[in-house]
């Protein structure tokens, strides 16, 4: 049997040893492709979310976006598109006013939720909860209400 193995030019142990680097390279390449895919997907998600939030944050941007979509799908004329955009801008302004009217009620409910949950937690958990809650509340107010952490409107 050793003669047969020597005729092929390598022992079975050498053949196994040569395959391991190939598997290692394949694993590294697979991980590299996986990481690149994750990075590309994450970047695309961030770009999409920034665009989405800019539409929510900018008065009139949603109306323009909807109008452009309707223009393509419904084949609107320029006159129709202008009227649709004006209507949607007016309604968006009215909706923002309703949200601002509701702001005190929303803030009261948020404060109640923060305090009621904190009452269930131990002091350290409550401190961490309130810190995270305040950060999320501030972000929510800036995005949806256009209010800074000092309570001033950005728009």
PDB file of C-alpha atoms in Angstrom:
ATOM      1  CA  UNK A   1       0.000   0.000   0.000  1.00  0.00           C
ATOM      2  CA  UNK A   2       2.872   2.336   0.674  1.00  0.00           C
ATOM      3  CA  UNK A   3       4.180   1.562  -2.776  1.00  0.00           C
ATOM      4  CA  UNK A   4       0.793   2.525  -4.271  1.00  0.00           C
ATOM      5  CA  UNK A   5       0.736   5.756  -2.303  1.00  0.00           C
ATOM      6  CA  UNK A   6       4.269   6.591  -3.364  1.00  0.00           C
ATOM      7  CA  UNK A   7       3.377   5.933  -7.010  1.00  0.00           C
ATOM      8  CA  UNK A   8       0.798   8.716  -6.895  1.00  0.00           C
ATOM      9  CA  UNK A   9       3.480  10.975  -5.500  1.00  0.00           C
ATOM     10  CA  UNK A  10       1.966  11.818  -2.116  1.00  0.00           C
ATOM     11  CA  UNK A  11       0.834  10.148   1.039  1.00  0.00           C
ATOM     12  CA  UNK A  12      -2.818  10.414   2.122  1.00  0.00           C
ATOM     13  CA  UNK A  13      -1.829  12.721   4.996  1.00  0.00           C
ATOM     14  CA  UNK A  14      -0.288  15.204   2.555  1.00  0.00           C
ATOM     15  CA  UNK A  15      -3.500  15.306   0.461  1.00  0.00           C
ATOM     16  CA  UNK A  16      -5.590  16.117   3.539  1.00  0.00           C
ATOM     17  CA  UNK A  17      -3.088  18.773   4.604  1.00  0.00           C
ATOM     18  CA  UNK A  18      -3.334  20.465   1.199  1.00  0.00           C
ATOM     19  CA  UNK A  19      -7.160  20.697   1.346  1.00  0.00           C
ATOM     20  CA  UNK A  20      -7.285  22.606   4.633  1.00  0.00           C
ATOM     21  CA  UNK A  21      -5.924  25.895   3.235  1.00  0.00           C
ATOM     22  CA  UNK A  22      -8.569  25.775   0.505  1.00  0.00           C
ATOM     23  CA  UNK A  23     -11.342  25.412   3.075  1.00  0.00           C
ATOM     24  CA  UNK A  24      -9.834  28.212   5.129  1.00  0.00           C
ATOM     25  CA  UNK A  25      -9.695  30.469   2.075  1.00  0.00           C
ATOM     26  CA  UNK A  26     -13.286  29.626   1.210  1.00  0.00           C
ATOM     27  CA  UNK A  27     -14.434  30.432   4.747  1.00  0.00           C
ATOM     28  CA  UNK A  28     -12.557  33.750   4.731  1.00  0.00           C
ATOM     29  CA  UNK A  29     -13.958  34.628   1.312  1.00  0.00           C
ATOM     30  CA  UNK A  30     -17.466  33.705   2.438  1.00  0.00           C
ATOM     31  CA  UNK A  31     -17.146  35.856   5.567  1.00  0.00           C
ATOM     32  CA  UNK A  32     -15.770  38.730   3.475  1.00  0.00           C
ATOM     33  CA  UNK A  33     -18.738  38.529   1.105  1.00  0.00           C
ATOM     34  CA  UNK A  34     -21.133  38.339   4.059  1.00  0.00           C
ATOM     35  CA  UNK A  35     -19.606  41.419   5.717  1.00  0.00           C
ATOM     36  CA  UNK A  36     -19.625  43.363   2.436  1.00  0.00           C
ATOM     37  CA  UNK A  37     -23.289  42.480   1.907  1.00  0.00           C
ATOM     38  CA  UNK A  38     -24.159  43.567   5.439  1.00  0.00           C
ATOM     39  CA  UNK A  39     -22.329  46.873   4.976  1.00  0.00           C
ATOM     40  CA  UNK A  40     -24.030  47.572   1.661  1.00  0.00           C
ATOM     41  CA  UNK A  41     -27.433  46.691   3.096  1.00  0.00           C
ATOM     42  CA  UNK A  42     -26.846  48.869   6.150  1.00  0.00           C
ATOM     43  CA  UNK A  43     -25.719  51.811   4.040  1.00  0.00           C
ATOM     44  CA  UNK A  44     -28.765  51.488   1.773  1.00  0.00           C
ATOM     45  CA  UNK A  45     -31.060  51.363   4.814  1.00  0.00           C
ATOM     46  CA  UNK A  46     -29.469  54.453   6.351  1.00  0.00           C
ATOM     47  CA  UNK A  47     -29.775  56.389   3.086  1.00  0.00           C
ATOM     48  CA  UNK A  48     -33.429  55.368   2.742  1.00  0.00           C
ATOM     49  CA  UNK A  49     -34.280  56.273   6.344  1.00  0.00           C
ATOM     50  CA  UNK A  50     -32.531  59.665   6.091  1.00  0.00           C
ATOM     51  CA  UNK A  51     -34.589  60.404   2.986  1.00  0.00           C
ATOM     52  CA  UNK A  52     -37.775  59.250   4.692  1.00  0.00           C
ATOM     53  CA  UNK A  53     -37.107  61.362   7.791  1.00  0.00           C
ATOM     54  CA  UNK A  54     -36.257  64.398   5.662  1.00  0.00           C
ATOM     55  CA  UNK A  55     -39.660  64.065   3.991  1.00  0.00           C
ATOM     56  CA  UNK A  56     -41.362  63.921   7.394  1.00  0.00           C
ATOM     57  CA  UNK A  57     -39.271  66.807   8.718  1.00  0.00           C
ATOM     58  CA  UNK A  58     -39.650  69.187   5.759  1.00  0.00           C
ATOM     59  CA  UNK A  59     -43.050  70.825   5.361  1.00  0.00           C
ATOM     60  CA  UNK A  60     -44.324  70.344   1.819  1.00  0.00           C
ATOM     61  CA  UNK A  61     -41.865  67.578   0.945  1.00  0.00           C
ATOM     62  CA  UNK A  62     -44.443  64.817   1.417  1.00  0.00           C
ATOM     63  CA  UNK A  63     -46.950  66.694  -0.756  1.00  0.00           C
ATOM     64  CA  UNK A  64     -44.368  67.056  -3.527  1.00  0.00           C
ATOM     65  CA  UNK A  65     -43.388  63.410  -3.307  1.00  0.00           C
ATOM     66  CA  UNK A  66     -47.001  62.205  -3.422  1.00  0.00           C
ATOM     67  CA  UNK A  67     -47.753  64.573  -6.303  1.00  0.00           C
ATOM     68  CA  UNK A  68     -44.771  63.278  -8.295  1.00  0.00           C
ATOM     69  CA  UNK A  69     -45.931  59.715  -7.673  1.00  0.00           C
ATOM     70  CA  UNK A  70     -49.476  60.557  -8.767  1.00  0.00           C
ATOM     71  CA  UNK A  71     -48.173  62.396 -11.847  1.00  0.00           C
ATOM     72  CA  UNK A  72     -46.396  59.252 -13.003  1.00  0.00           C
ATOM     73  CA  UNK A  73     -49.133  56.761 -12.046  1.00  0.00           C
ATOM     74  CA  UNK A  74     -52.191  58.784 -13.071  1.00  0.00           C
ATOM     75  CA  UNK A  75     -50.630  60.772 -15.913  1.00  0.00           C
ATOM     76  CA  UNK A  76     -51.550  64.134 -14.373  1.00  0.00           C
ATOM     77  CA  UNK A  77     -51.255  67.308 -16.401  1.00  0.00           C
ATOM     78  CA  UNK A  78     -49.128  70.155 -15.035  1.00  0.00           C
ATOM     79  CA  UNK A  79     -52.282  72.004 -13.987  1.00  0.00           C
ATOM     80  CA  UNK A  80     -53.662  68.953 -12.157  1.00  0.00           C
ATOM     81  CA  UNK A  81     -50.329  68.320 -10.462  1.00  0.00           C
ATOM     82  CA  UNK A  82     -50.148  71.930  -9.229  1.00  0.00           C
ATOM     83  CA  UNK A  83     -53.679  71.727  -7.797  1.00  0.00           C
ATOM     84  CA  UNK A  84     -53.030  68.338  -6.163  1.00  0.00           C
ATOM     85  CA  UNK A  85     -49.771  69.598  -4.621  1.00  0.00           C
ATOM     86  CA  UNK A  86     -51.527  72.711  -3.253  1.00  0.00           C
ATOM     87  CA  UNK A  87     -54.309  70.587  -1.721  1.00  0.00           C
ATOM     88  CA  UNK A  88     -51.868  68.130  -0.151  1.00  0.00           C
ATOM     89  CA  UNK A  89     -49.677  70.948   1.200  1.00  0.00           C
ATOM     90  CA  UNK A  90     -52.719  72.590   2.791  1.00  0.00           C
ATOM     91  CA  UNK A  91     -53.837  69.301   4.369  1.00  0.00           C
ATOM     92  CA  UNK A  92     -50.320  68.521   5.572  1.00  0.00           C
ATOM     93  CA  UNK A  93     -50.200  71.925   7.269  1.00  0.00           C
ATOM     94  CA  UNK A  94     -53.556  71.205   8.925  1.00  0.00           C
ATOM     95  CA  UNK A  95     -52.343  67.785  10.107  1.00  0.00           C
ATOM     96  CA  UNK A  96     -49.186  69.293  11.583  1.00  0.00           C
ATOM     97  CA  UNK A  97     -51.346  71.846  13.430  1.00  0.00           C
ATOM     98  CA  UNK A  98     -53.452  69.017  14.886  1.00  0.00           C
ATOM     99  CA  UNK A  99     -50.318  67.225  16.063  1.00  0.00           C
ATOM    100  CA  UNK A 100     -49.096  70.444  17.720  1.00  0.00           C
ATOM    101  CA  UNK A 101     -52.498  70.894  19.386  1.00  0.00           C
ATOM    102  CA  UNK A 102     -52.292  67.370  20.732  1.00  0.00           C
ATOM    103  CA  UNK A 103     -48.710  67.857  21.923  1.00  0.00           C
ATOM    104  CA  UNK A 104     -49.586  68.690  25.579  1.00  0.00           C
ATOM    105  CA  UNK A 105     -51.789  65.583  25.865  1.00  0.00           C
ATOM    106  CA  UNK A 106     -49.111  63.438  24.234  1.00  0.00           C
ATOM    107  CA  UNK A 107     -46.434  64.805  26.548  1.00  0.00           C
ATOM    108  CA  UNK A 108     -48.592  64.152  29.620  1.00  0.00           C
ATOM    109  CA  UNK A 109     -49.101  60.513  28.585  1.00  0.00           C
ATOM    110  CA  UNK A 110     -45.381  60.123  27.871  1.00  0.00           C
ATOM    111  CA  UNK A 111     -44.495  61.508  31.310  1.00  0.00           C
ATOM    112  CA  UNK A 112     -47.007  59.208  32.996  1.00  0.00           C
ATOM    113  CA  UNK A 113     -45.565  56.209  31.147  1.00  0.00           C
ATOM    114  CA  UNK A 114     -42.015  57.205  32.128  1.00  0.00           C
ATOM    115  CA  UNK A 115     -42.890  57.630  35.804  1.00  0.00           C
ATOM    116  CA  UNK A 116     -45.094  54.524  36.083  1.00  0.00           C
ATOM    117  CA  UNK A 117     -42.437  52.286  34.546  1.00  0.00           C
ATOM    118  CA  UNK A 118     -39.712  53.872  36.715  1.00  0.00           C
ATOM    119  CA  UNK A 119     -41.773  53.071  39.831  1.00  0.00           C
ATOM    120  CA  UNK A 120     -41.515  49.350  39.024  1.00  0.00           C
ATOM    121  CA  UNK A 121     -37.723  49.450  38.643  1.00  0.00           C
ATOM    122  CA  UNK A 122     -34.936  49.626  41.201  1.00  0.00           C
ATOM    123  CA  UNK A 123     -33.166  53.038  41.479  1.00  0.00           C
ATOM    124  CA  UNK A 124     -30.327  52.232  39.051  1.00  0.00           C
ATOM    125  CA  UNK A 125     -32.713  50.715  36.486  1.00  0.00           C
ATOM    126  CA  UNK A 126     -35.032  53.707  36.868  1.00  0.00           C
ATOM    127  CA  UNK A 127     -32.156  56.121  36.273  1.00  0.00           C
ATOM    128  CA  UNK A 128     -31.075  54.262  33.111  1.00  0.00           C
ATOM    129  CA  UNK A 129     -34.724  53.986  31.950  1.00  0.00           C
ATOM    130  CA  UNK A 130     -35.320  57.723  32.363  1.00  0.00           C
ATOM    131  CA  UNK A 131     -32.096  58.589  30.550  1.00  0.00           C
ATOM    132  CA  UNK A 132     -32.993  56.390  27.576  1.00  0.00           C
ATOM    133  CA  UNK A 133     -36.611  57.506  27.633  1.00  0.00           C
ATOM    134  CA  UNK A 134     -35.620  61.200  27.609  1.00  0.00           C
ATOM    135  CA  UNK A 135     -33.270  60.624  24.676  1.00  0.00           C
ATOM    136  CA  UNK A 136     -35.971  58.817  22.678  1.00  0.00           C
ATOM    137  CA  UNK A 137     -38.593  61.403  23.624  1.00  0.00           C
ATOM    138  CA  UNK A 138     -36.312  64.229  22.478  1.00  0.00           C
ATOM    139  CA  UNK A 139     -35.659  62.479  19.162  1.00  0.00           C
ATOM    140  CA  UNK A 140     -39.388  61.856  18.674  1.00  0.00           C
ATOM    141  CA  UNK A 141     -40.261  65.483  19.392  1.00  0.00           C
ATOM    142  CA  UNK A 142     -37.645  66.781  16.967  1.00  0.00           C
ATOM    143  CA  UNK A 143     -38.758  64.455  14.177  1.00  0.00           C
ATOM    144  CA  UNK A 144     -42.510  64.578  14.509  1.00  0.00           C
ATOM    145  CA  UNK A 145     -43.253  67.832  16.282  1.00  0.00           C
ATOM    146  CA  UNK A 146     -40.322  69.949  15.176  1.00  0.00           C
ATOM    147  CA  UNK A 147     -39.593  70.824  18.818  1.00  0.00           C
ATOM    148  CA  UNK A 148     -36.089  71.106  20.276  1.00  0.00           C
ATOM    149  CA  UNK A 149     -35.175  69.784  23.710  1.00  0.00           C
ATOM    150  CA  UNK A 150     -35.735  73.297  25.112  1.00  0.00           C
ATOM    151  CA  UNK A 151     -39.362  73.156  23.910  1.00  0.00           C
ATOM    152  CA  UNK A 152     -38.853  75.592  21.014  1.00  0.00           C
ATOM    153  CA  UNK A 153     -40.209  74.889  17.544  1.00  0.00           C
ATOM    154  CA  UNK A 154     -37.650  74.418  14.802  1.00  0.00           C
ATOM    155  CA  UNK A 155     -39.926  75.437  11.941  1.00  0.00           C
TER     156      UNK A 155
END
